[in-house]
PDB file of C-alpha atoms in Angstrom:
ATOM      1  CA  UNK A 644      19.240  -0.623  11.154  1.00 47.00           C
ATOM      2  CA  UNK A 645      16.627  -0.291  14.151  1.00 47.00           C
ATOM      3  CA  UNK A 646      17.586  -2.423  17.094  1.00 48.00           C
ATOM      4  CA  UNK A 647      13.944  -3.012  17.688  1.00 51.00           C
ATOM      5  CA  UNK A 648      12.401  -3.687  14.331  1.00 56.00           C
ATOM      6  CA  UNK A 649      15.453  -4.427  11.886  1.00 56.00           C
ATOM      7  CA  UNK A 650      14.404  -1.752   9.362  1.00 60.00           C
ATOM      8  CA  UNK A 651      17.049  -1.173   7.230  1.00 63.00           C
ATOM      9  CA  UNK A 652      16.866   2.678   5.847  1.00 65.00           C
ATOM     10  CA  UNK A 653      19.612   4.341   3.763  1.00 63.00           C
ATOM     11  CA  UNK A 654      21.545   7.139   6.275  1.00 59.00           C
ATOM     12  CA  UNK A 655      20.291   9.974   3.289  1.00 59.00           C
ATOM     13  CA  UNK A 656      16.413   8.800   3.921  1.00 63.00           C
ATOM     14  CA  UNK A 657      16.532   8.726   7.847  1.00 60.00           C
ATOM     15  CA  UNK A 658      14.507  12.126   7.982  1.00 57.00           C
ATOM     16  CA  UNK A 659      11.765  10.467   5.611  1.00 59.00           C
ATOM     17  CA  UNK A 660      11.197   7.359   7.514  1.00 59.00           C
ATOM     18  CA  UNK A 661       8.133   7.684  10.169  1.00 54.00           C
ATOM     19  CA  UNK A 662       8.632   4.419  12.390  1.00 53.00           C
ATOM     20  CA  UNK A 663       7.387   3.614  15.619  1.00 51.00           C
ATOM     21  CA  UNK A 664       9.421   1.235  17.172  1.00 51.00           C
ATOM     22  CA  UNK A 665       8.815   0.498  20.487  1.00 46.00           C
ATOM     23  CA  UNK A 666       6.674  -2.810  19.970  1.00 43.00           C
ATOM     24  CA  UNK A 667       8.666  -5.944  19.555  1.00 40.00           C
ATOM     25  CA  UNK A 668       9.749  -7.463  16.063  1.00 43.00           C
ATOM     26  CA  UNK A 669       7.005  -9.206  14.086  1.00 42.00           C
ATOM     27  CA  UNK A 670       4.191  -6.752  16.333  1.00 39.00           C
ATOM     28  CA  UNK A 671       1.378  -6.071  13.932  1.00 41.00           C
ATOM     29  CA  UNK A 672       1.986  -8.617  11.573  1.00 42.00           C
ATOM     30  CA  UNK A 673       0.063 -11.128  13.184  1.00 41.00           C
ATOM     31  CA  UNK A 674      -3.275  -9.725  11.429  1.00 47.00           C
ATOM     32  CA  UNK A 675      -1.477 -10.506   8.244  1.00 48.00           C
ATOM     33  CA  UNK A 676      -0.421 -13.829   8.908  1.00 44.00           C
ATOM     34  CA  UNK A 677      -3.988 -15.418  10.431  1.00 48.00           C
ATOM     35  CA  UNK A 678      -6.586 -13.825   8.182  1.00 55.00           C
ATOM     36  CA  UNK A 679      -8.026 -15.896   5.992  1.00 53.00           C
ATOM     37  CA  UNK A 680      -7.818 -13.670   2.864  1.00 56.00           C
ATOM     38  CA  UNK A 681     -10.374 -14.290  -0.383  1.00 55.00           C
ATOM     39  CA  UNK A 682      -8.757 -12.503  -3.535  1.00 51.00           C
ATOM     40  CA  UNK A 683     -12.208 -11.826  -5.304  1.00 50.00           C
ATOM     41  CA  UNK A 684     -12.849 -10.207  -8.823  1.00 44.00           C
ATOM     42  CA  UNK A 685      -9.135  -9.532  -8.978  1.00 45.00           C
ATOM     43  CA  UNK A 686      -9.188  -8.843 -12.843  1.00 45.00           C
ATOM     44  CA  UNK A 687     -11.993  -6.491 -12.552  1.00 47.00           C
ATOM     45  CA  UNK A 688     -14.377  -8.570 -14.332  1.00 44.00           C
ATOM     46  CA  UNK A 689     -17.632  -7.474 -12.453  1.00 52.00           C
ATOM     47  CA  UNK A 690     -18.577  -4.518 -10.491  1.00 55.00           C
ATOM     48  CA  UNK A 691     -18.709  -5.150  -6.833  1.00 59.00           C
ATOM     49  CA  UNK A 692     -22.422  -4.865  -5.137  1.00 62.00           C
ATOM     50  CA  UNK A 693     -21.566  -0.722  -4.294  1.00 57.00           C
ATOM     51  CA  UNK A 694     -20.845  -0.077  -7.655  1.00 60.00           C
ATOM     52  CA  UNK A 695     -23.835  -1.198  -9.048  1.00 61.00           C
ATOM     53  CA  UNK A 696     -26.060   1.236  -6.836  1.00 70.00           C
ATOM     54  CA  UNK A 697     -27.465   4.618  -8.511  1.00 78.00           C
ATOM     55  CA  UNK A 698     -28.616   7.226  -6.201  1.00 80.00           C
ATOM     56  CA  UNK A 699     -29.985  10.519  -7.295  1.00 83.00           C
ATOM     57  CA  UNK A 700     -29.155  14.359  -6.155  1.00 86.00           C
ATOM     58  CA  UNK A 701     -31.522  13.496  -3.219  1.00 90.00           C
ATOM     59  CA  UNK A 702     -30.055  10.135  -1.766  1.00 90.00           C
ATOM     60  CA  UNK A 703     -26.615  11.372  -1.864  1.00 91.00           C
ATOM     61  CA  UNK A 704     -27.733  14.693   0.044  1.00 92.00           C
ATOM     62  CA  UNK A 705     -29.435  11.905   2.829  1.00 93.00           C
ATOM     63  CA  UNK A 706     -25.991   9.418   2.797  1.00 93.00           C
ATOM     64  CA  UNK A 707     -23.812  12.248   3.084  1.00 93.00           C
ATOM     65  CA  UNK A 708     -25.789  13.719   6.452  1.00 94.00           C
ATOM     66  CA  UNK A 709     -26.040  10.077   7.646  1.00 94.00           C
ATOM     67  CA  UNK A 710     -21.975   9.637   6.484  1.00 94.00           C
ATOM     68  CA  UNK A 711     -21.531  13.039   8.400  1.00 94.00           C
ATOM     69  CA  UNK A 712     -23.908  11.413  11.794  1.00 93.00           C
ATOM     70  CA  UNK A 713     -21.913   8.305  11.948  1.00 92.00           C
ATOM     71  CA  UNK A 714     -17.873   9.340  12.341  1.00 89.00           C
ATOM     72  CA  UNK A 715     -16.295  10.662  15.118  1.00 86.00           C
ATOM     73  CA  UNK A 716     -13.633  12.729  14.067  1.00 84.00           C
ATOM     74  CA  UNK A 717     -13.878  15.811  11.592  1.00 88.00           C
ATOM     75  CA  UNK A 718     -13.369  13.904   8.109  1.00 89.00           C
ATOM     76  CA  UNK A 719     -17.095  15.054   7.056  1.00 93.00           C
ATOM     77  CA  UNK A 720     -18.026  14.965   3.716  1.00 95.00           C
ATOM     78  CA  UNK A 721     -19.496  17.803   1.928  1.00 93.00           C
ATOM     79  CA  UNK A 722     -21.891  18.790  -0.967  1.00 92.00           C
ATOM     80  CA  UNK A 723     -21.049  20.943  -3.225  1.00 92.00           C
ATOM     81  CA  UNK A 724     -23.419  23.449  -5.185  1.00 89.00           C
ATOM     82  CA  UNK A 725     -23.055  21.003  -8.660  1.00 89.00           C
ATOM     83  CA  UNK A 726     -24.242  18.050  -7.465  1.00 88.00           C
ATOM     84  CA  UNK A 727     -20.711  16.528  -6.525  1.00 92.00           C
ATOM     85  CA  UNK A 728     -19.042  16.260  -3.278  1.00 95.00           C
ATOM     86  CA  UNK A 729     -15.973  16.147  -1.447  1.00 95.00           C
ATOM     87  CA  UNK A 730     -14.716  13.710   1.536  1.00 95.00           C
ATOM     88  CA  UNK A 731     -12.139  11.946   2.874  1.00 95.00           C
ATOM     89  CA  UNK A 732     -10.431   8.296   2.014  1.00 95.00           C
ATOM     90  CA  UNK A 733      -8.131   6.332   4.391  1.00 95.00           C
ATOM     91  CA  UNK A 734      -5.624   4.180   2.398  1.00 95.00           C
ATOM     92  CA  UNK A 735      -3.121   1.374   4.038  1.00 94.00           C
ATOM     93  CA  UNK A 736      -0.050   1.065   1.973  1.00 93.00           C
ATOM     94  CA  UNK A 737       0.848  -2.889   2.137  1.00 92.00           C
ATOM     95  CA  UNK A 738       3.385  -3.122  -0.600  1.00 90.00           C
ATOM     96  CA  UNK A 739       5.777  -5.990  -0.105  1.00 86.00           C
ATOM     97  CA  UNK A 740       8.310  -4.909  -2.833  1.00 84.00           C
ATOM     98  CA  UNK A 741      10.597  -1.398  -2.201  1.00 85.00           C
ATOM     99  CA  UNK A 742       9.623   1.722  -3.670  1.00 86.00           C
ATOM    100  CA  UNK A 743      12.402   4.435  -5.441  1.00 86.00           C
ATOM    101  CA  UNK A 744      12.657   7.793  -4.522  1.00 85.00           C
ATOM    102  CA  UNK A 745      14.918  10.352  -5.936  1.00 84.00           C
ATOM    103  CA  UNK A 746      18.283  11.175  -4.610  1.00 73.00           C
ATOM    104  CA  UNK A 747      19.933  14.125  -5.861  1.00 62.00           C
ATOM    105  CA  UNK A 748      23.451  13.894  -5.260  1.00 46.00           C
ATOM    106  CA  UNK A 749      25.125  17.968  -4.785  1.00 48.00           C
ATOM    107  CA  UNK A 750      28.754  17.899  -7.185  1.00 40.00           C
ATOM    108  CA  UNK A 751      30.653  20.859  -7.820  1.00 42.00           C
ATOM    109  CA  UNK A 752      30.795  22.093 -11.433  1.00 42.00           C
ATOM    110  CA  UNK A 753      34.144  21.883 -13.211  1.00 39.00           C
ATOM    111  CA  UNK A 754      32.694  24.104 -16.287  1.00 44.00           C
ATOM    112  CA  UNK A 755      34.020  27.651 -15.988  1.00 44.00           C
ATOM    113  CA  UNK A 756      31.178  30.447 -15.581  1.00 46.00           C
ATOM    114  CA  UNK A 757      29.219  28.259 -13.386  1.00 48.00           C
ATOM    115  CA  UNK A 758      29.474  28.554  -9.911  1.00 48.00           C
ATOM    116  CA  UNK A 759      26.537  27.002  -8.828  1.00 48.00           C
ATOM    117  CA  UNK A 760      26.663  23.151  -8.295  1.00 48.00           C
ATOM    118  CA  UNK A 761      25.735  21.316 -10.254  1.00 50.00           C
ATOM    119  CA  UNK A 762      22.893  18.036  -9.572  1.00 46.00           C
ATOM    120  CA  UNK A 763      23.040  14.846 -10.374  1.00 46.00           C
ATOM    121  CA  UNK A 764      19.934  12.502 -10.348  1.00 56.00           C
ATOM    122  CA  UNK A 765      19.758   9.304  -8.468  1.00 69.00           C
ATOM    123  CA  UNK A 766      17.101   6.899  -7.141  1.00 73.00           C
ATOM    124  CA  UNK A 767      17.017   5.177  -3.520  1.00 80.00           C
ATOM    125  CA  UNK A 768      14.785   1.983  -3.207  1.00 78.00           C
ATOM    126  CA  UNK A 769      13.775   1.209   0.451  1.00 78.00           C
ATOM    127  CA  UNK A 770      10.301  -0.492   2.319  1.00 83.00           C
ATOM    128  CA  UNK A 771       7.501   2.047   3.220  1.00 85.00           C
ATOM    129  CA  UNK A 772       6.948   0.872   7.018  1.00 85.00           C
ATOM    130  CA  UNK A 773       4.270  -1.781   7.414  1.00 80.00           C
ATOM    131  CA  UNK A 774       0.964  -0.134   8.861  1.00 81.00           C
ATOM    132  CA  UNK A 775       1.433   2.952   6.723  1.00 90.00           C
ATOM    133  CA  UNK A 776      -1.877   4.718   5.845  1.00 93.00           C
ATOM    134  CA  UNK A 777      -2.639   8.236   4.933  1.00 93.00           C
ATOM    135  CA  UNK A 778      -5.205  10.395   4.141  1.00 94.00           C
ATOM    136  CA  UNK A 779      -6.824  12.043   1.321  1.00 94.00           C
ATOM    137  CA  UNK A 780      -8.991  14.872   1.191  1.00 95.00           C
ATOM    138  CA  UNK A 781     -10.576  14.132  -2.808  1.00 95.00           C
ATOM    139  CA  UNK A 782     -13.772  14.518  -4.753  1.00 95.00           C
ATOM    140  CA  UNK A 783     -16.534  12.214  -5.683  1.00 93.00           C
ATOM    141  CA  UNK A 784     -15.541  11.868  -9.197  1.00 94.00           C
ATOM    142  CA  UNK A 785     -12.002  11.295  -8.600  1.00 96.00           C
ATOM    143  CA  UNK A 786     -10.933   7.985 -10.303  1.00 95.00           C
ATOM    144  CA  UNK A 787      -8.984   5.128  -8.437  1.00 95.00           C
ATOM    145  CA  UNK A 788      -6.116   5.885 -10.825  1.00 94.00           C
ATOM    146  CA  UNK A 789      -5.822   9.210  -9.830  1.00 96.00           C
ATOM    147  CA  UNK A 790      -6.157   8.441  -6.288  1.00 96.00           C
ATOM    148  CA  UNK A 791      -2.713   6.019  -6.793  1.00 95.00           C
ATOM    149  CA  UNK A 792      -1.145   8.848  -8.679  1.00 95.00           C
ATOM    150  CA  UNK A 793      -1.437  11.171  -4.964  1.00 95.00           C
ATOM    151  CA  UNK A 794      -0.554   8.604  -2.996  1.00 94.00           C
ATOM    152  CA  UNK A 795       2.693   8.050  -5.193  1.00 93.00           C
ATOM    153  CA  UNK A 796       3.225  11.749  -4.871  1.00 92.00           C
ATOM    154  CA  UNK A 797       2.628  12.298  -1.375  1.00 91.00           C
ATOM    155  CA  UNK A 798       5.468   9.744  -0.387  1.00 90.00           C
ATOM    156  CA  UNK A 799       7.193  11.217  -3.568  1.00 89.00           C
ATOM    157  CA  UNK A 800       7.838   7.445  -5.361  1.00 90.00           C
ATOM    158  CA  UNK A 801       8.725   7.769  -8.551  1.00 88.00           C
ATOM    159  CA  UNK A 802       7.686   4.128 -10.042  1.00 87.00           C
ATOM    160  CA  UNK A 803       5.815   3.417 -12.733  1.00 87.00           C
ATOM    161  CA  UNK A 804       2.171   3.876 -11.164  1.00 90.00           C
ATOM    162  CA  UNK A 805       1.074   1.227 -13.102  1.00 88.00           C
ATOM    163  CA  UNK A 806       2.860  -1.002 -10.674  1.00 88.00           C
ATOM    164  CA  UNK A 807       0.468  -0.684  -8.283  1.00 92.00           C
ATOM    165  CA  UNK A 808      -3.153  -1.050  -7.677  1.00 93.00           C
ATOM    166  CA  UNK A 809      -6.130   0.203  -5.331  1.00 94.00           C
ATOM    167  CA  UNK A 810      -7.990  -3.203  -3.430  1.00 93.00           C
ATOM    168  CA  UNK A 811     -11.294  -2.576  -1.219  1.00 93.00           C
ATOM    169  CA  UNK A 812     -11.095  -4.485   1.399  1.00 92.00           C
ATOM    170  CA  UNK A 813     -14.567  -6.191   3.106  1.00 90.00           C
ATOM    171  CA  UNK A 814     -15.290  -8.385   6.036  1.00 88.00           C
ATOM    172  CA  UNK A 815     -18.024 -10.953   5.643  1.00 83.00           C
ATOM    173  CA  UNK A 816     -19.434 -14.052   7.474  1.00 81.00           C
ATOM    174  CA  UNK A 817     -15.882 -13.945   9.180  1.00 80.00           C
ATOM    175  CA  UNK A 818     -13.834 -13.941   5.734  1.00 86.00           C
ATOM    176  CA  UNK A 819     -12.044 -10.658   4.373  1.00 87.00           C
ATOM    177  CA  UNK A 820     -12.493 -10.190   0.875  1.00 88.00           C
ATOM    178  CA  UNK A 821     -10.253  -8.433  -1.428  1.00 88.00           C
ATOM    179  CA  UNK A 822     -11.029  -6.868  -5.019  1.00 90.00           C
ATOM    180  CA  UNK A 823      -9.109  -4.603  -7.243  1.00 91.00           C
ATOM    181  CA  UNK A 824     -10.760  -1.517  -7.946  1.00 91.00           C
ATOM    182  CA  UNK A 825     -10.990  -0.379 -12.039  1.00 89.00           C
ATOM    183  CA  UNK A 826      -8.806   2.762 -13.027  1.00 90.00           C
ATOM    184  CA  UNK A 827     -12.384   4.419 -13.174  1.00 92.00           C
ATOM    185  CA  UNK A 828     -14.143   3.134 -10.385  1.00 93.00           C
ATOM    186  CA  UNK A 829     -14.455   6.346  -7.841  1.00 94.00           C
ATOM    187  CA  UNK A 830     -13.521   5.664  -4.071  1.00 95.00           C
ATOM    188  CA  UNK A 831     -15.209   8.661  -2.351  1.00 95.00           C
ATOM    189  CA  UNK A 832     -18.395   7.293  -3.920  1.00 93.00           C
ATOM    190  CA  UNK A 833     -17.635   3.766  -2.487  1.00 93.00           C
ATOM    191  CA  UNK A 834     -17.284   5.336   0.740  1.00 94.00           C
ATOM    192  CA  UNK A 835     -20.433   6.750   0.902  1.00 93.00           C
ATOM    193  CA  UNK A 836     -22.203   3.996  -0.194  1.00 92.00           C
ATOM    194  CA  UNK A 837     -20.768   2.018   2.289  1.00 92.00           C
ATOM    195  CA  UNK A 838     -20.349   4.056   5.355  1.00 92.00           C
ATOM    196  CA  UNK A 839     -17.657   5.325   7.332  1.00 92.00           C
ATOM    197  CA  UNK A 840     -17.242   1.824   8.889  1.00 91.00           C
ATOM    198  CA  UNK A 841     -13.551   0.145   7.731  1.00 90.00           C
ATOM    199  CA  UNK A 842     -14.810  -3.305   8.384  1.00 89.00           C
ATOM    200  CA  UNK A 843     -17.117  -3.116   5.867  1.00 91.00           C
ATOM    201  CA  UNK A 844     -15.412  -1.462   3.334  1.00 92.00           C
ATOM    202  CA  UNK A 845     -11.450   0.077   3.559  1.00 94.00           C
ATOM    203  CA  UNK A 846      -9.002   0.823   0.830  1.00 96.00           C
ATOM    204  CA  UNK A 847      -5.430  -1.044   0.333  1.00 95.00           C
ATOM    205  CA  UNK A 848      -2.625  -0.102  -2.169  1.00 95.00           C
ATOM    206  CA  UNK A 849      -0.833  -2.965  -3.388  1.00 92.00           C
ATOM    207  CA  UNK A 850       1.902  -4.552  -6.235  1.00 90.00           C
ATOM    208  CA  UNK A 851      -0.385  -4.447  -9.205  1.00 85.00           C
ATOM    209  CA  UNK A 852      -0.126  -8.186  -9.791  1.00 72.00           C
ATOM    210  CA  UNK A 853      -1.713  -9.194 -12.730  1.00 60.00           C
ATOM    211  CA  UNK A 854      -0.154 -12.780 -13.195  1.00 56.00           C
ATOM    212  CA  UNK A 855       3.538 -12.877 -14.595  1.00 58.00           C
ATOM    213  CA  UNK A 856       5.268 -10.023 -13.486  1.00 63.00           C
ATOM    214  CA  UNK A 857       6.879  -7.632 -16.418  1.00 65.00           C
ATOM    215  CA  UNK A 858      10.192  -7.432 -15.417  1.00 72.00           C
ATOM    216  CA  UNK A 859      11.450  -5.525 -18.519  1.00 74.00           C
ATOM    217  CA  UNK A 860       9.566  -2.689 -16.519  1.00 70.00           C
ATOM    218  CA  UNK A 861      11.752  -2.224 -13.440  1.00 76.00           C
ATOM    219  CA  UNK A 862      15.496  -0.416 -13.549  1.00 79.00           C
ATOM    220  CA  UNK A 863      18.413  -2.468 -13.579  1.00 84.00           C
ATOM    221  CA  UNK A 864      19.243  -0.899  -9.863  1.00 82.00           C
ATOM    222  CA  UNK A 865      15.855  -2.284  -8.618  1.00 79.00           C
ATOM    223  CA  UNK A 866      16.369  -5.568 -10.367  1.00 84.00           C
ATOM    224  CA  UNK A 867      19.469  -5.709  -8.244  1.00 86.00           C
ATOM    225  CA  UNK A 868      17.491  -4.739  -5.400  1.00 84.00           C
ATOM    226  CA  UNK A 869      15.704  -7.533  -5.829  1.00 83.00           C
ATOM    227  CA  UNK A 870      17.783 -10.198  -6.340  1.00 88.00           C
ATOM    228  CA  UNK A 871      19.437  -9.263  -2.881  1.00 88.00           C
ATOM    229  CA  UNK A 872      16.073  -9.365  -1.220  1.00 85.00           C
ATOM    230  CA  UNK A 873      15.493 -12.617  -2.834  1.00 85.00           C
ATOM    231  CA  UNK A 874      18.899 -13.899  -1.330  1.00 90.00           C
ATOM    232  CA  UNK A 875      18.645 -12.660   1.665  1.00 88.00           C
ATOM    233  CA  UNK A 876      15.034 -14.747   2.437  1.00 87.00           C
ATOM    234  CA  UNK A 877      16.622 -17.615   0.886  1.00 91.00           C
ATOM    235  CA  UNK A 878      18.917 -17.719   3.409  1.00 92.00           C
ATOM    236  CA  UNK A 879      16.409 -17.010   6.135  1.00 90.00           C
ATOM    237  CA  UNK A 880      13.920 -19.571   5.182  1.00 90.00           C
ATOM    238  CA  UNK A 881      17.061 -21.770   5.423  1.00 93.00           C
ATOM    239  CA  UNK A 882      18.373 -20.919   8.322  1.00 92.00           C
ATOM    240  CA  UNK A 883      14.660 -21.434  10.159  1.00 90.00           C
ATOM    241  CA  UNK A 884      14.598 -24.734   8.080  1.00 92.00           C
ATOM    242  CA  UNK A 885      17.828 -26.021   9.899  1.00 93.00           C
ATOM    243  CA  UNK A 886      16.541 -24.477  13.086  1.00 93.00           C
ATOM    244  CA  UNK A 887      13.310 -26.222  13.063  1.00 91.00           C
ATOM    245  CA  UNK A 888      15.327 -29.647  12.107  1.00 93.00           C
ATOM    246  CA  UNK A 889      17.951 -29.202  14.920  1.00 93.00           C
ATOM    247  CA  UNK A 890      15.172 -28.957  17.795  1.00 92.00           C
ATOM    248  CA  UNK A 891      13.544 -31.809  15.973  1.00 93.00           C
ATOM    249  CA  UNK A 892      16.483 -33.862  16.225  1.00 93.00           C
ATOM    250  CA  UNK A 893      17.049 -32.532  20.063  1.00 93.00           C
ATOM    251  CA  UNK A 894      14.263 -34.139  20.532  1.00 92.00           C
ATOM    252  CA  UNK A 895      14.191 -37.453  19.036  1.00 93.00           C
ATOM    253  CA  UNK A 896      18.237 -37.460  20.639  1.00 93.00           C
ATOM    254  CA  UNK A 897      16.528 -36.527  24.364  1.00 93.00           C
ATOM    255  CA  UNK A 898      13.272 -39.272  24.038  1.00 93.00           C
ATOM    256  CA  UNK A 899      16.475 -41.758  22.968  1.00 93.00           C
TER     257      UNK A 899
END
């Protein structure tokens, strides 16, 4: 448990973790909290105003150099000799539920002949750090499905991908909208089309939610999981409940 920011990692995963911990508790949250979020097109039913454009060979050679004119760092996209290209994608991981990892635990074999040990498979659920993003290097034709699939393997999760799901993110007239990309819809292209800028368009990875959830498709450890993390901000939301009633009462006892 950090002292600083109360995450709570399993002593095997401690070399996986990446945390920087030197703000307070509830620092970078606040963006979360105060913006006014629009969930838009969440079921896919339309193609957002990027997918709907068709360039030719010529007008993706012309975004790409203007793509390529625009950034500041070295993430430049290039054409390739068959007409496709290759770039890079930021991605923010804000997933609220934990993730599972495998754990291998190392026993010795009691079988005669083998003196190698032998392993036995396990899974660890814990919470990727808020603020996590990362980097992919992909092509133009490379579906949003595939692009969860890479993220799922860099941080080596081994849920169900289906479980999750790939938002773009805009900013408009002072609102942020949100829509969930299609397993076919292609990200690189979305980039392009929309220019290196992450206030107009950015890429989130979130719980697939789709209405009810499917419980029948999580592990009876992660069910577990979750009914601890479910009784654990139970008790918090009561605790700040009688907390916020006490100083009321203070109050009303001190104007008395």
């Amino acid at each position: 448990l950090s002292p600083d920011c109360s995450f709570t990692c399993h002593y095997r995963c401690r070399a996986l973790v990446r945390l920087d911990c030197s703000g307070p508790a509830g620092a970078g949250d606040e963006d979360d909290g105060n913006e006014r979020v629009l969930e838009k097109d969440t079921n896919v039913d339309e193609p957002s105003e990027w997918e709907k454009t068709e360039l030719d060979q010529a007008q993706v050679e012309q975004r790409i150099k203007e793509y390529n004119s625009q950034i500041n760092s070295n993430l430049f996209m290039s054409l390739n000799k068959d007409g496709s290209y290759t770039g890079f994608i930021k991605v923010q991981l804000k997933l609220v539920r934990p993730v599972s990892v495998p754990a291998t635990k190392r026993v010795p074999s009691v079988q005669a002949g083998r003196p190698h040990p032998q392993g036995v498979k396990r899974r660890t659920s814990f919470y990727l750090p808020k603020g996590t993003v990362k980097h992919l290097h992909i092509l133009s034709h490379t579906r949003a499905s595939e692009v969860i699939d890479a993220l799922l393997r860099k941080f080596t999760v081994i849920d169900n991908p289906r479980k999750f799901a790939l938002f773009e993110r805009s900013e408009k007239d002072e609102q942020v909208y949100l829509r969930k990309l299609g397993d076919d819809e292609q990200p690189l292209r979305l980039r392009l089309l929309a220019g290196p800028s992450e206030k107009v368009l950015s890429f989130i990875l979130k719980e697939n939610e789709t209405g009810e959830v499917n419980w029948d498709a999580f592990t009876l450890p992660e069910l577990q999981n979750f009914l601890l993390i479910l009784q654990r901000e139970e008790e918090e939301h009561v605790r700040r409940l009688r907390h916020r009633y006490a100083r009321c009462r203070q109050k009303m006892q001190e104007a008395l």
